[in-house]
Coordinates of C-alpha atoms in Angstrom, one line a residue:
X1 CA 42.5 98.7 -90.5
X2 CA 46.4 100.0 -90.9
X3 CA 48.5 103.1 -92.1
X4 CA 51.7 102.7 -94.1
X5 CA 54.9 104.9 -95.1
X6 CA 57.8 104.5 -96.8
X7 CA 60.4 107.3 -97.8
X8 CA 63.9 107.4 -100.0
X9 CA 65.5 110.3 -98.8
X10 CA 68.9 112.2 -99.0
X11 CA 68.8 112.7 -95.3
X12 CA 67.8 110.7 -92.4
X13 CA 64.4 109.4 -92.3
X14 CA 63.6 108.3 -88.8
X15 CA 62.0 111.4 -87.6
X16 CA 60.0 112.2 -90.6
X17 CA 58.5 108.6 -90.1
X18 CA 58.0 108.6 -86.6
X19 CA 56.0 112.1 -87.6
X20 CA 54.3 110.8 -90.2
X21 CA 52.8 107.9 -88.1
X22 CA 51.5 109.8 -85.1
X23 CA 49.2 111.6 -87.8
X24 CA 48.2 108.3 -89.3
X25 CA 47.5 106.8 -85.7
X26 CA 43.7 107.0 -86.0
X27 CA 44.5 103.6 -88.6
X28 CA 45.6 101.8 -85.9
X29 CA 46.3 101.9 -82.3
X30 CA 47.5 98.2 -82.0
X31 CA 51.1 98.1 -82.7
X32 CA 53.6 100.2 -84.8
X33 CA 57.0 99.5 -86.5
X34 CA 59.7 101.2 -88.4
X35 CA 62.6 99.2 -90.4
X36 CA 65.6 101.8 -91.9
X37 CA 68.2 101.1 -93.7
X38 CA 71.9 101.8 -93.1
X39 CA 75.1 100.1 -95.2
X40 CA 72.8 97.3 -96.6
X41 CA 71.4 96.2 -93.3
X42 CA 68.0 96.9 -92.3
X43 CA 67.1 98.2 -88.4
X44 CA 63.9 97.3 -86.7
X45 CA 61.7 98.4 -83.8
X46 CA 58.3 97.3 -83.5
X47 CA 55.8 96.4 -80.8
X48 CA 52.4 96.7 -79.4
X49 CA 51.3 100.2 -78.5
X50 CA 50.9 103.7 -79.6
X51 CA 53.8 105.1 -82.0
X52 CA 54.4 107.5 -78.8
X53 CA 54.9 104.6 -76.7
X54 CA 56.7 102.0 -79.3
X55 CA 59.5 104.5 -79.8
X56 CA 61.7 105.8 -77.4
X57 CA 64.4 108.5 -77.8
X58 CA 67.2 105.2 -77.8
X59 CA 64.9 103.7 -80.5
X60 CA 65.2 106.7 -82.8
X61 CA 68.9 106.7 -82.4
X62 CA 69.5 103.4 -83.4
X63 CA 66.9 103.8 -86.7
X64 CA 69.4 105.4 -88.8
X65 CA 69.3 105.3 -92.8
X66 CA 68.0 107.5 -95.4
X67 CA 65.3 105.1 -96.7
X68 CA 62.6 103.6 -94.5
X69 CA 58.9 102.0 -94.1
X70 CA 56.8 102.2 -91.0
X71 CA 53.4 100.9 -89.8
X72 CA 50.7 101.6 -87.3
X73 CA 48.1 98.6 -87.1
X74 CA 45.3 96.8 -85.6
X75 CA 44.6 93.4 -86.4
X76 CA 41.6 92.5 -89.0
X77 CA 42.0 88.7 -89.5
X78 CA 45.1 87.5 -87.7
X79 CA 46.0 88.1 -84.2
X80 CA 46.6 91.5 -82.1
X81 CA 50.1 89.4 -80.8
X82 CA 53.5 91.8 -80.9
X83 CA 54.8 88.8 -83.3
X84 CA 52.5 90.5 -86.1
X85 CA 53.5 93.9 -85.3
X86 CA 54.6 94.8 -88.9
X87 CA 57.2 96.0 -90.9
X88 CA 57.9 91.9 -91.9
X89 CA 61.2 91.1 -92.7
X90 CA 62.4 87.9 -95.3
X91 CA 66.1 87.4 -96.3
X92 CA 65.8 86.0 -99.5
X93 CA 65.9 87.1 -102.4
X94 CA 68.4 90.4 -101.1
X95 CA 66.7 91.0 -97.9
X96 CA 62.7 92.3 -98.0
X97 CA 60.7 94.3 -95.5
X98 CA 57.2 94.8 -95.9
X99 CA 54.3 96.5 -94.5
X100 CA 50.5 96.3 -96.0
X101 CA 47.3 97.8 -95.0
X102 CA 44.3 95.3 -96.3
X103 CA 43.4 92.1 -96.2
X104 CA 43.9 89.2 -98.8
X105 CA 40.8 87.1 -99.2
X106 CA 42.5 84.1 -100.6
X107 CA 45.4 83.6 -97.7
X108 CA 45.0 80.4 -96.6
X109 CA 45.2 78.9 -100.4
X110 CA 48.7 80.7 -100.9
X111 CA 49.6 79.9 -97.7
X112 CA 49.6 76.3 -98.8
X113 CA 50.9 76.9 -102.0
X114 CA 53.8 78.8 -101.1
X115 CA 54.7 75.8 -98.4
X116 CA 54.2 73.3 -101.2
X117 CA 55.3 74.6 -104.5
X118 CA 57.6 77.5 -103.5
X119 CA 58.8 75.9 -100.5
X120 CA 58.3 79.2 -97.9
X121 CA 57.2 79.2 -94.5
X122 CA 54.9 81.7 -92.7
X123 CA 55.1 81.7 -89.3
X124 CA 52.3 83.9 -87.9
X125 CA 48.6 84.3 -88.7
X126 CA 49.4 87.5 -90.7
X127 CA 48.4 88.1 -94.2
X128 CA 50.7 90.5 -94.4
X129 CA 53.4 87.9 -94.1
X130 CA 52.1 86.0 -97.0
X131 CA 52.1 89.1 -99.2
X132 CA 55.9 89.2 -98.5
X133 CA 56.6 86.1 -99.6
X134 CA 54.6 86.0 -102.2
X135 CA 56.7 89.1 -103.7
X136 CA 60.1 87.9 -102.6
X137 CA 59.1 84.5 -104.6
X138 CA 58.2 86.4 -107.7
X139 CA 61.5 88.2 -107.4
X140 CA 63.6 85.4 -107.0
X141 CA 62.4 84.3 -110.2
X142 CA 64.4 87.0 -111.8
X143 CA 67.9 86.2 -113.3
X144 CA 69.3 89.3 -113.6
X145 CA 71.4 91.7 -111.0
X146 CA 71.0 93.7 -110.1
X147 CA 66.9 93.9 -111.0
X148 CA 65.7 96.3 -113.1
X149 CA 62.0 98.5 -112.5
X150 CA 60.8 95.9 -115.5
X151 CA 61.6 93.0 -112.9
X152 CA 60.3 94.9 -109.9
X153 CA 56.8 95.5 -112.3
X154 CA 56.7 91.8 -113.3
X155 CA 57.0 90.5 -109.8
X156 CA 54.0 93.0 -109.2
X157 CA 52.4 92.2 -111.7
X158 CA 52.3 88.3 -110.7
X159 CA 51.6 89.6 -107.1
X160 CA 48.5 90.9 -108.5
X161 CA 47.7 87.9 -110.5
X162 CA 48.2 85.5 -107.4
X163 CA 46.2 87.5 -104.4
X164 CA 42.7 88.5 -103.8
X165 CA 41.5 90.9 -101.9
X166 CA 42.6 94.5 -100.7
X167 CA 46.1 95.9 -100.3
X168 CA 48.3 99.0 -100.4
X169 CA 52.0 98.0 -99.8
X170 CA 55.2 99.5 -99.2
X171 CA 58.3 97.4 -99.4
X172 CA 62.2 97.9 -99.3
X173 CA 64.9 95.5 -101.1
X174 CA 68.4 95.6 -100.0
X175 CA 70.6 96.9 -102.7
X176 CA 67.9 98.2 -105.2
X177 CA 65.1 100.4 -104.1
X178 CA 61.7 101.0 -102.9
X179 CA 58.5 99.1 -104.4
X180 CA 54.8 100.5 -103.3
X181 CA 51.4 99.1 -105.3
X182 CA 48.0 99.0 -104.8
X183 CA 45.3 96.2 -105.6
X184 CA 43.8 96.2 -108.5
X185 CA 40.0 97.9 -107.4
X186 CA 42.1 100.6 -105.5
X187 CA 40.3 99.4 -102.5
X188 CA 42.8 100.8 -99.7
X189 CA 44.1 104.3 -100.2
X190 CA 47.9 105.2 -101.0
X191 CA 49.5 108.4 -102.0
X192 CA 52.8 109.5 -103.6
X193 CA 54.6 112.7 -102.3
X194 CA 57.8 114.4 -103.0
X195 CA 59.8 117.2 -101.4
X196 CA 63.2 119.0 -102.3
X197 CA 66.0 119.0 -99.4
X198 CA 69.2 120.7 -100.8
X199 CA 68.9 119.9 -104.0
X200 CA 68.2 116.4 -103.7
X201 CA 64.7 115.2 -104.3
X202 CA 63.0 112.7 -101.8
X203 CA 59.8 110.7 -102.4
X204 CA 57.1 109.4 -100.1
X205 CA 54.4 107.2 -100.3
X206 CA 51.8 106.9 -97.5
X207 CA 47.9 105.7 -96.7
X208 CA 46.8 109.2 -96.4
X209 CA 47.9 112.8 -98.2
X210 CA 47.9 114.2 -94.5
X211 CA 50.6 112.1 -93.8
X212 CA 52.6 114.0 -96.3
X213 CA 51.4 117.3 -95.5
X214 CA 52.9 116.4 -91.7
X215 CA 56.4 116.2 -92.9
X216 CA 56.6 118.8 -95.2
X217 CA 56.2 116.8 -98.8
X218 CA 54.3 118.2 -101.4
X219 CA 51.4 116.1 -102.5
X220 CA 51.6 114.4 -106.4
X221 CA 48.9 112.0 -107.0
X222 CA 47.5 109.0 -105.8
X223 CA 48.7 105.5 -107.0
X224 CA 46.3 104.0 -109.1
X225 CA 44.8 100.8 -108.7
X226 CA 46.9 98.0 -109.8
X227 CA 49.9 100.6 -110.4
X228 CA 53.3 99.9 -108.7
X229 CA 55.7 102.8 -108.1
X230 CA 59.9 101.7 -107.9
X231 CA 61.8 104.4 -106.5
X232 CA 66.0 103.4 -106.5
X233 CA 67.6 104.4 -103.6
X234 CA 69.7 107.1 -105.7
X235 CA 66.2 108.8 -106.0
X236 CA 64.8 107.5 -109.4
X237 CA 61.3 107.2 -110.0
X238 CA 60.0 104.4 -112.1
X239 CA 55.9 103.7 -112.4
X240 CA 54.1 101.2 -114.3
X241 CA 50.3 100.2 -114.6
X242 CA 50.5 96.1 -113.3
X243 CA 46.9 95.2 -113.3
X244 CA 45.1 93.3 -116.0
X245 CA 41.8 95.0 -115.2
X246 CA 42.6 97.6 -113.0
X247 CA 39.2 99.7 -111.6
X248 CA 39.0 102.2 -108.9
X249 CA 36.9 100.6 -106.4
X250 CA 37.8 102.5 -103.2
X251 CA 36.2 101.6 -100.0
X252 CA 33.4 104.1 -98.8
X253 CA 33.7 103.7 -95.1
X254 CA 37.3 105.7 -95.6
X255 CA 35.2 108.8 -96.1
X256 CA 32.8 107.7 -93.3
X257 CA 35.1 106.7 -90.6
X258 CA 38.3 106.0 -90.6
X259 CA 40.4 108.4 -92.6
X260 CA 41.1 112.0 -91.4
X261 CA 39.1 114.9 -92.3
X262 CA 42.0 117.2 -93.0
X263 CA 42.9 114.3 -95.8
X264 CA 42.4 113.4 -99.7
X265 CA 41.4 110.5 -101.0
X266 CA 41.2 109.7 -104.8
X267 CA 40.8 113.0 -105.6
X268 CA 38.3 113.5 -102.9
X269 CA 38.5 115.9 -99.7
X270 CA 37.1 113.3 -96.8
X271 CA 35.9 116.8 -95.0
X272 CA 33.6 117.6 -97.9
X273 CA 32.4 114.3 -98.4
X274 CA 30.9 114.5 -94.5
X275 CA 29.7 118.0 -94.9
X276 CA 27.7 116.4 -98.1
X277 CA 26.7 113.5 -96.0
X278 CA 25.0 115.7 -93.4
X279 CA 24.1 117.9 -96.2
X280 CA 21.9 115.0 -97.7
X281 CA 20.9 113.1 -94.2
X282 CA 19.7 116.6 -93.4
X283 CA 17.3 116.8 -96.4
X284 CA 16.2 113.1 -95.3
X285 CA 15.4 114.2 -91.4
X286 CA 13.2 117.5 -92.7
X287 CA 11.0 115.2 -95.3
X288 CA 10.4 112.3 -92.7
X289 CA 10.8 113.8 -89.5
X290 CA 8.9 117.4 -90.3
X291 CA 6.6 116.7 -87.3
X292 CA 9.4 116.1 -84.7
X293 CA 10.2 119.0 -82.3
X294 CA 14.0 118.9 -82.4
X295 CA 16.2 121.5 -80.0
X296 CA 19.3 120.8 -80.6
X297 CA 21.6 119.1 -82.7
X298 CA 24.7 117.2 -80.9
X299 CA 27.4 115.0 -82.8
X300 CA 28.7 112.3 -80.9
X301 CA 32.4 113.0 -81.1
X302 CA 34.2 113.3 -83.3
X303 CA 33.8 111.9 -86.8
X304 CA 30.3 113.0 -87.1
X305 CA 31.1 116.4 -86.3
X306 CA 31.5 117.8 -89.6
X307 CA 28.0 116.0 -90.7
X308 CA 26.2 117.1 -87.3
X309 CA 27.0 120.9 -88.3
X310 CA 25.4 120.4 -91.7
X311 CA 22.5 119.1 -90.4
X312 CA 22.1 121.9 -87.9
X313 CA 22.2 124.1 -90.8
X314 CA 19.5 122.2 -92.9
X315 CA 17.4 121.7 -90.3
X316 CA 18.1 125.4 -88.8
X317 CA 18.4 124.2 -85.5
X318 CA 21.2 124.9 -82.8
X319 CA 24.4 122.9 -83.0
X320 CA 25.8 122.3 -79.6
X321 CA 28.9 120.0 -78.3
X322 CA 27.2 117.8 -75.7
X323 CA 29.8 115.5 -75.0
X324 CA 33.3 116.1 -74.0
X325 CA 35.3 113.2 -75.3
X326 CA 38.5 112.1 -72.9
X327 CA 41.4 111.5 -75.5
X328 CA 43.5 109.4 -74.0
X329 CA 41.4 106.4 -74.2
X330 CA 41.5 103.8 -76.9
X331 CA 38.5 103.6 -79.6
X332 CA 35.8 101.4 -78.8
X333 CA 35.5 100.2 -82.7
X334 CA 39.3 98.8 -81.9
X335 CA 39.0 97.6 -78.3
X336 CA 38.8 93.8 -77.9
X337 CA 35.9 91.7 -75.7
X338 CA 32.4 93.1 -75.6
X339 CA 32.5 94.2 -72.0
X340 CA 35.8 96.2 -72.1
X341 CA 34.2 98.0 -74.9
X342 CA 30.9 98.8 -73.2
X343 CA 33.0 99.8 -69.9
X344 CA 35.1 102.2 -72.0
X345 CA 32.3 104.3 -73.8
X346 CA 31.5 106.2 -69.9
X347 CA 35.4 106.3 -69.9
X348 CA 35.7 108.1 -73.2
X349 CA 32.8 110.6 -73.0
X350 CA 30.9 112.8 -70.4
X351 CA 27.8 114.6 -71.1
X352 CA 27.1 118.1 -70.4
X353 CA 24.3 118.3 -68.6
X354 CA 23.1 121.8 -69.7
X355 CA 23.1 120.4 -73.3
X356 CA 20.7 118.1 -72.3
X357 CA 18.2 118.9 -69.6
X358 CA 14.7 119.6 -70.6
X359 CA 15.5 119.2 -74.5
X360 CA 14.7 116.7 -77.3
X361 CA 18.3 116.4 -79.0
X362 CA 18.9 114.2 -82.0
X363 CA 22.3 112.8 -81.7
X364 CA 24.3 112.3 -84.9
X365 CA 26.8 109.8 -85.2
X366 CA 28.9 108.8 -88.2
X367 CA 27.5 104.8 -88.3
X368 CA 26.3 102.2 -86.2
X369 CA 28.1 98.8 -86.1
X370 CA 27.1 96.7 -82.7
X371 CA 24.9 99.0 -81.4
X372 CA 26.6 98.7 -78.0
X373 CA 28.0 102.6 -78.0
X374 CA 24.4 104.0 -79.2
X375 CA 22.6 102.1 -76.5
X376 CA 25.3 103.5 -73.7
X377 CA 25.5 107.0 -75.0
X378 CA 21.9 107.5 -75.4
X379 CA 21.5 106.3 -71.6
X380 CA 24.2 108.8 -71.2
X381 CA 21.8 111.6 -72.7
X382 CA 18.5 110.4 -70.6
X383 CA 20.8 110.7 -67.6
X384 CA 21.8 114.4 -68.6
X385 CA 17.8 114.9 -68.6
X386 CA 17.0 114.8 -72.1
X387 CA 13.3 114.3 -72.5
X388 CA 13.7 113.1 -75.8
X389 CA 16.6 110.9 -77.8
X390 CA 16.9 110.9 -81.3
X391 CA 19.3 109.7 -83.2
X392 CA 20.6 109.7 -86.6
X393 CA 23.3 108.0 -88.5
X394 CA 25.1 109.6 -91.2
X395 CA 25.9 106.1 -93.1
X396 CA 23.3 103.3 -94.0
X397 CA 22.6 100.2 -92.2
X398 CA 25.7 98.3 -91.6
X399 CA 24.4 94.6 -92.2
X400 CA 27.6 92.7 -93.5
X401 CA 31.0 92.0 -92.1
X402 CA 34.0 93.7 -94.3
X403 CA 36.6 91.6 -95.7
X404 CA 38.9 94.1 -97.2
X405 CA 40.9 95.0 -94.0
X406 CA 38.3 96.4 -91.3
X407 CA 38.1 94.7 -88.0
X408 CA 34.4 94.6 -88.0
X409 CA 32.3 91.6 -86.3
X410 CA 30.7 89.2 -87.7
X411 CA 27.1 89.5 -89.3
X412 CA 25.4 88.2 -86.2
X413 CA 27.0 90.7 -83.9
X414 CA 25.8 93.6 -86.0
X415 CA 23.2 95.1 -84.7
X416 CA 21.4 95.7 -88.2
X417 CA 22.0 92.6 -89.4
X418 CA 18.6 90.7 -90.0
X419 CA 16.6 93.8 -88.1
X420 CA 14.5 96.4 -89.6
X421 CA 15.0 100.1 -88.5
X422 CA 12.4 99.9 -85.8
X423 CA 13.9 97.0 -84.0
X424 CA 16.8 98.5 -84.2
X425 CA 15.9 101.6 -82.3
X426 CA 13.9 99.7 -79.6
X427 CA 17.2 97.7 -78.9
X428 CA 19.6 100.9 -78.6
X429 CA 16.5 102.9 -76.5
X430 CA 16.1 105.8 -78.9
X431 CA 12.7 107.9 -79.3
X432 CA 13.6 107.5 -83.2
X433 CA 16.2 105.9 -85.7
X434 CA 17.0 107.5 -89.2
X435 CA 19.4 106.5 -91.2
X436 CA 21.1 107.8 -94.6
X437 CA 20.3 106.3 -98.0
X438 CA 23.0 104.5 -99.7
X439 CA 22.3 106.4 -102.5
X440 CA 22.7 109.2 -101.0
X441 CA 25.8 108.1 -99.1
X442 CA 27.5 107.6 -102.3
X443 CA 26.3 110.3 -104.3
X444 CA 28.2 112.3 -101.3
X445 CA 31.0 111.2 -101.5
X446 CA 31.2 110.8 -105.9
X447 CA 30.7 114.6 -105.4
X448 CA 34.3 114.9 -105.0
X449 CA 35.4 113.1 -108.0
X450 CA 32.4 112.1 -110.2
X451 CA 34.7 109.5 -112.4
X452 CA 34.4 107.1 -109.9
X453 CA 31.4 104.5 -111.2
X454 CA 31.8 102.2 -108.0
X455 CA 32.3 102.5 -104.3
X456 CA 33.4 99.3 -102.7
X457 CA 30.1 99.6 -100.1
X458 CA 29.8 95.8 -99.2
X459 CA 29.2 96.4 -95.3
X460 CA 26.0 98.1 -96.3
X461 CA 24.6 96.2 -99.0
X462 CA 26.7 92.7 -99.3
X463 CA 28.1 93.2 -102.9
X464 CA 32.0 92.5 -102.8
X465 CA 33.9 93.8 -105.5
X466 CA 36.6 91.6 -105.6
X467 CA 33.8 89.0 -106.5
X468 CA 35.3 86.3 -104.7
X469 CA 33.9 86.0 -101.8
X470 CA 31.0 83.6 -100.6
X471 CA 29.4 82.5 -97.6
X472 CA 31.9 79.4 -96.6
X473 CA 34.5 82.4 -96.6
X474 CA 32.3 84.6 -94.4
X475 CA 32.0 81.6 -92.1
X476 CA 36.0 81.2 -92.1
X477 CA 36.1 84.6 -91.3
X478 CA 33.8 84.6 -88.8
X479 CA 35.7 81.6 -86.7
X480 CA 38.8 84.1 -86.9
X481 CA 37.3 87.2 -85.5
X482 CA 35.5 85.2 -82.5
X483 CA 37.1 86.8 -79.3
X484 CA 38.0 83.2 -77.9
X485 CA 40.2 82.4 -81.3
X486 CA 41.8 85.3 -81.2
X487 CA 42.9 84.9 -77.3
X488 CA 44.0 81.2 -78.3
X489 CA 46.1 82.7 -81.3
X490 CA 47.3 85.4 -79.3
X491 CA 49.2 82.4 -76.9
X492 CA 50.6 81.0 -79.8
X493 CA 51.8 83.8 -81.6
X494 CA 53.8 85.2 -78.3
X495 CA 56.3 82.1 -79.5
X496 CA 56.3 82.5 -83.0
X497 CA 58.2 85.7 -83.6
X498 CA 61.1 85.1 -86.1
X499 CA 62.6 88.2 -87.0
X500 CA 65.7 90.2 -87.3
X501 CA 66.8 91.5 -84.5
X502 CA 64.4 94.0 -82.7
X503 CA 65.7 96.8 -81.4
X504 CA 64.5 96.4 -77.8

């Protein structure tokens, strides 16, 4: 998962982009980057690390200009080498810099056709560089100068016809403007904001509305699936639907886990969706576990807190914070390597013994993916003195890999793949385990926007909305996500950085 930002302003944008990236940090902690434009020259700073570590005062001083884009990332199908940090750059036509959130499912075919037909070389394993070159190749077809809004929309239309998968994109083209667009299914989020500064209108696009809030932009609307937004550097806004058959199928895992609770995505409050998930799950627990003696409801921080509070209310049980989180340790979901992931859980959470001692506790988590974290936390609860430890997941069983930009493991590494609930319960060492029903999850999220007919729920049911996913692709993705393969690619990528000057 990644976070993207783009601003066309009338004043320097470096600080606003930096601030926006800090509130999108939850979307990726592997690397960060900012490109600004001054005097028709791109200024770039990107590196591995958190936003606060990548950008020092000297970098911010050099990132001059009233237009810029930013990106936070963690690797999905590519490597985690610094050379794959975004934004990416290509010099023709005009000079383009691009940042992308998502995953292209036909990247390998496009890479080959770019080389053979368009004579374009892609130097990294990142599908974002592929997407940049597809866009550049389409813009190069236009005969006019300067390019018109119609030229940009025609290019995006061809991008939609060429690439498959999930993508939210923001790019700058020297001498022209900023272009942002979203895939025809709207799988990955993107929104538009505006603010007025000294009588001048400034525009911003971002992965989540919370980024707009952080820097004083008013939320205008979500970018529609398949839609392109073009903003000239003079501040003129143009929009057009560029997909042949757009339909809104947002990724439901955004609401379960990834997005911040204070964000609105496709008119849905993430916080309200999580509260409703808790209500639905609480009702199921009440129906199916009415014989259990539960003393206290405890969330596993932090995404599950909103759901857990509502579960406690529905069950009429006390709600307690039983774990204290160390905020200075990376998220286990993102950390590479299973052994590192195991070790990190205890560095990340510590149990408050008084809340567990001699109690039957119901732990609430947002989801269960590999099961390693759940196993460790249940063990911690027992060591803290719990008599019984029950676990409830606000999401259904994660049985299938994600192909749209979430770095989930292969199917064989998912604890729920090919297993029933009783088997999973035994493996993680719980006294009882219950999952949200998919129907209830969809209903909970859809309450915020009943117009959405179908959510992207492939990790739960194996149904991929783009319709192009087969076992051959899943096997290919499994190979890419293998830990040994990633290590080898990172060694290769360390010498593969052919970029514009990166401010050191």
